[in-house]
Structure formats: structure tokens, C-alpha cells
Amino acid sequence: MSLVDILALPLLAASALFFLGGTAGLLRFPDTHSRLHALAKADTLGLGLLVLAVALIAGSLSLALKLLVIWLVVMLASSCATYLVARHTLELDERREP
Amino acid sequence: MTPGLLFDALLALGLVVVGASALFATTLFKAVVLFIAFGLMMALAWVRLDAPDIALAEAAIGAGLTGALMLDALGHVAGEPAGRRATAASDPDDAPVRAVPRIARLALGAGLGAVVGAVGWAALTFPVPYPGLAAIALDAVAVHPVSNAATVVLLDLRAWDTFLEMLVLLLAALGTLVLKARAIHEPRAIAPALGSEMLDALARRLVPLMLLVAGYLLWAGTARSGGAFPAGAILGAAGVMLFLADIGRDRFADTRGLRIALGSGTAAFLGAGLLSLAGGSAFLDYAPAWTYPTILAIEIVLTLSIGITLALIYGASAREPRSPDPELDAEEAHP
């Protein structure tokens, strides 16, 4: 096992933990807002740690930069999507309980 | 069992489970979301099968654009009946799956099952090794000026097929335009989405990036995975993004330029075919010296045509977002 693997493995394990937590939250939390809150952990930290680990294993700067761009774009898009879903839920709640 | 095989087994199992869940979902919204998840997993399966070109197309068209079209369609059909519809946005989650008679479903299932069974039986009873076209195709790819096998097959060896696919896409776009011109009455529609400054800001940052990726995929298509179909799908997705954020809607109005773009993909193939006929060879059998430039020219025109056609198919039914609700935003700004 190389030094890179020793560095990457804990990152991968931590990433899996965040994805697991995010998924559990998505399935178990009672309402949309708290589910979104749980999902954000998987999107940002989970994917971030995964990207870091894969970039280490890839061992190429251009590949690492591409992975970084993927992480940034996913964060940009998912935070926006989270905001839109949360606002839609808020609107539905207000219509139902005026 | 190796880790790769374990992953593949889980993926295959997941595909069947997600596919079945999409078919048996209790609401249309769930079915659509599961369908999108199925498309993404299918793309992953194509990657595992060493078919990155199909994976790109599946993710961009199968999951992305088709998903966007289905979600949009849901907004048109799944609302409350017109009489009871207030300005309220109704929750698409409440839309029940329209009941189809059991006998019709059984007949359809039996028919499709018979087809799948027949194909499976045929595949299992083929002589091994099967004297197919693979060897001939690989020989042709080896000496072809374009090095990406998928591009060689799509735009040269099987150009007739791709030409007709473009014709199908053109017909779909024409059908959409006709429906738009007829302004089909929608008795059950969900109120359009709220406009959003955040979506606007996101679109203004993502669309330039998408154009860059589409250009890269187009260029890469001659040597690596990519080409007109994934590039065009990304362009189409950029168009969907613009429609969602309500940017430049008037540029997508039904103009002469747009109609020319719709027909240009089919026209490019026709032109290339007529040129090869004029040169004395068969339709779409390019002269050796002209193969590379012809394929490159077709790829460029096809990318633009596919992108604009897909964006138009989505945009024909897209409605303007409602103006943002200041109350909702104020509440979030000052909780």
C-alpha cells in the first residue's frame, strides 16, 4: 500500500460516512427542510472528501483540477436547487395554512 | 468475488429495483424522479461496459433532458382541475398515477415480455463466434482518418441511420411546434414555477461553462469520446437552463433563423450525400480525401442543430415563471 493510498483511504471512509448520514437523514427526517439539511452534508463534505481522495489517487494535476471544478459546480448547483426546493416547500406550507 | 464484480452486481440489482420502483410508483412525480435516477444509474452501467459515448448520451439525454421534459409535462397535466384551481401552486406529489385498465397493462406487458424473450432466445442461440459486422467495422475504423470508433460508425459507416435519426428529431420538433401553434388547452396545470434571482445567477454562471463543455465534446469527438450528440445534448441542456431562468426567451421565438437551425442537421447529411453522389460513389459514401472535413463539418452543424432542436422541444411548452413573491424572500432574508 503506497503513501497515497494511506492518505486517500481515510478520506474515502469519511466521505462514505457523510453520504451514509445524508442518505439516512433523507430517508428518516420528518420534513422537507430537515431532509435538505441532511442532503447538503453529502453534497458538500461527502463529495468534497471523495474528490480529494480521488484526486490524490489520480496523481495528475490536470485531473485533480478537473475534479475540483466538478466539486465546485456541484456545490453551486445543489445549493441553488436546495434553495429552490426549500422555497417551494415554504410556499406550499403557507398556502395550506394561511 | 472481486470488488469490480461486486459493484457491477449491486449496480445491476439497483437498476432492476429502481426500474421496478419507477413502474410501480404511486404518484407520477415519484415515477419521474425514479426514472431520472434510473437514467443516471444506466449511464454508470454504460461506463462499466466500457461505452463512455453511450454513457454521455444516456446521462445528458436519457436522464437530463428527458427528465426535464417529463417534469415539465407533469406541470402541464398534474394540477387540480381548472375549475378549482386558484393561483395556488399545487404539489405535484399529490398527482395520482392515471389508472390504465388492468387488461391493457397485462396485454402490453405480455407483448413486450414476448419480444424481450424472443431477443434473449435469439442472442443465446447465436453461433459462437458470431460472424457479425464487428470485424469488418473494426477493420474500417483502423484505417479511418477519424480515430474515435463511435464517430466513425455514427457518421460514416452507419451515416444513413444517423441521417434518419436527425429526420426523426426534426419531426419531433415540428410536432412540438404544431402543438404550440394549436395552443392545446390545459385543464389541469400546476402554476408555473416562481422566478428566482438565484436561478438567474446560477444560469448566468453555468451556461457559459456548458457552452465550453459542448465545444470541447464536439472537438474531442474526432479522437475520443464525445461528438455531436453529447455536445448537442449539453447545448440543449443549456437552453433548458435559460428557459428555466427566463433569460433571452424572445430569442427562442419561432423565427426563420430557428427553423433553419432545426432543419440544418438533416440538410447537412443530405448535402454530404448529394456531394458523394455527384462524385460518383453511393449516397453518403464520402470520397477518401474528403472524409475528415466532411465528418467535421457534419459534426459542427449537427451539434448546433441538435442543441437548438432539443432546447426548442423543451421551450415550446415552457411557461414564463411567476414573478418572485417578495413575502417569501423577505421572510428568508429576515427570519
Coordinates of N, CA and C in Angstrom, one line a residue, chain A residues 66 69 73 76-77 79-81 83-84 86-88 90-92 94-96, chain B residues 88-91 94 194-196 198-199 202 205-206 209 322 328-329 331-332:
Chain A
K66 N -9.7 19.3 -12.7 CA -11.0 18.9 -13.2 C -11.9 18.5 -12.1
V69 N -13.1 21.4 -10.2 CA -14.2 22.1 -10.9 C -15.5 21.4 -10.7
V73 N -18.9 23.0 -9.2 CA -20.1 23.2 -9.9 C -21.2 22.4 -9.2
L76 N -22.3 24.6 -6.4 CA -23.1 25.8 -6.9 C -24.5 25.3 -7.3
A77 N -24.6 24.2 -8.0 CA -25.9 23.8 -8.5 C -26.8 23.3 -7.4
S79 N -26.6 23.9 -4.1 CA -27.1 24.9 -3.1 C -28.2 25.7 -3.7
C80 N -28.2 25.9 -5.0 CA -29.2 26.6 -5.7 C -30.5 25.8 -5.7
A81 N -30.4 24.5 -6.0 CA -31.5 23.6 -6.1 C -32.1 23.5 -4.7
Y83 N -32.1 25.7 -2.3 CA -32.8 26.9 -2.0 C -34.2 26.9 -2.7
L84 N -34.2 26.4 -4.0 CA -35.5 26.4 -4.7 C -36.5 25.5 -4.1
A86 N -36.5 24.4 -1.0 CA -37.0 24.9 0.3 C -38.0 26.0 0.1
R87 N -37.8 26.9 -0.9 CA -38.7 28.0 -1.1 C -40.1 27.5 -1.6
H88 N -40.0 26.5 -2.5 CA -41.3 25.9 -2.9 C -42.1 25.3 -1.8
L90 N -41.9 26.1 1.3 CA -42.3 27.2 2.2 C -43.6 27.8 1.6
E91 N -43.7 27.9 0.3 CA -44.8 28.4 -0.4 C -46.0 27.5 -0.2
L92 N -45.8 26.2 -0.4 CA -46.9 25.2 -0.3 C -47.4 25.3 1.2
E94 N -47.4 27.7 3.3 CA -48.2 29.0 3.5 C -49.5 28.9 2.9
R95 N -49.6 28.2 1.7 CA -51.0 28.1 1.1 C -51.9 27.2 1.9
R96 N -51.2 26.2 2.4 CA -52.1 25.2 3.1 C -52.5 25.7 4.5
Chain B
A88 N -52.9 29.1 -6.4 CA -52.0 28.3 -5.6 C -51.2 27.3 -6.4
A89 N -49.9 27.2 -6.0 CA -49.1 26.1 -6.7 C -49.5 24.8 -6.0
S90 N -50.0 23.9 -6.8 CA -50.3 22.6 -6.2 C -49.1 21.7 -6.2
D91 N -49.1 20.8 -5.3 CA -47.9 19.9 -5.1 C -48.0 18.8 -6.1
D94 N -49.0 15.2 -5.2 CA -50.3 14.7 -4.9 C -51.0 14.1 -6.2
L194 N -42.0 29.8 -9.5 CA -41.7 31.1 -9.1 C -40.3 31.5 -9.8
G195 N -40.2 32.7 -10.2 CA -38.9 33.2 -10.7 C -38.0 33.3 -9.5
S196 N -36.7 33.4 -9.8 CA -35.8 33.4 -8.7 C -34.5 34.1 -9.2
M198 N -31.7 33.8 -7.7 CA -30.7 32.8 -7.5 C -30.5 31.9 -8.7
L199 N -31.7 31.5 -9.3 CA -31.7 30.7 -10.5 C -31.1 31.5 -11.7
L202 N -27.4 31.6 -11.2 CA -26.8 30.2 -11.5 C -26.7 30.0 -13.0
R205 N -23.9 31.8 -14.7 CA -22.6 31.2 -14.4 C -22.4 29.9 -15.1
L206 N -23.5 29.1 -15.1 CA -23.4 27.7 -15.7 C -23.4 27.7 -17.2
L209 N -20.2 27.9 -19.0 CA -19.4 26.7 -18.8 C -19.9 25.5 -19.6
R322 N -43.6 32.8 -12.6 CA -44.3 33.8 -11.9 C -43.2 34.8 -11.3
L328 N -42.2 35.8 0.5 CA -41.4 34.6 0.8 C -39.9 35.0 0.9
D329 N -39.4 35.8 0.0 CA -38.0 36.1 0.1 C -37.7 37.0 1.3
E331 N -39.1 36.9 4.1 CA -39.1 36.0 5.3 C -37.8 35.3 5.5
E332 N -37.2 34.9 4.3 CA -35.9 34.2 4.4 C -34.8 35.2 4.7

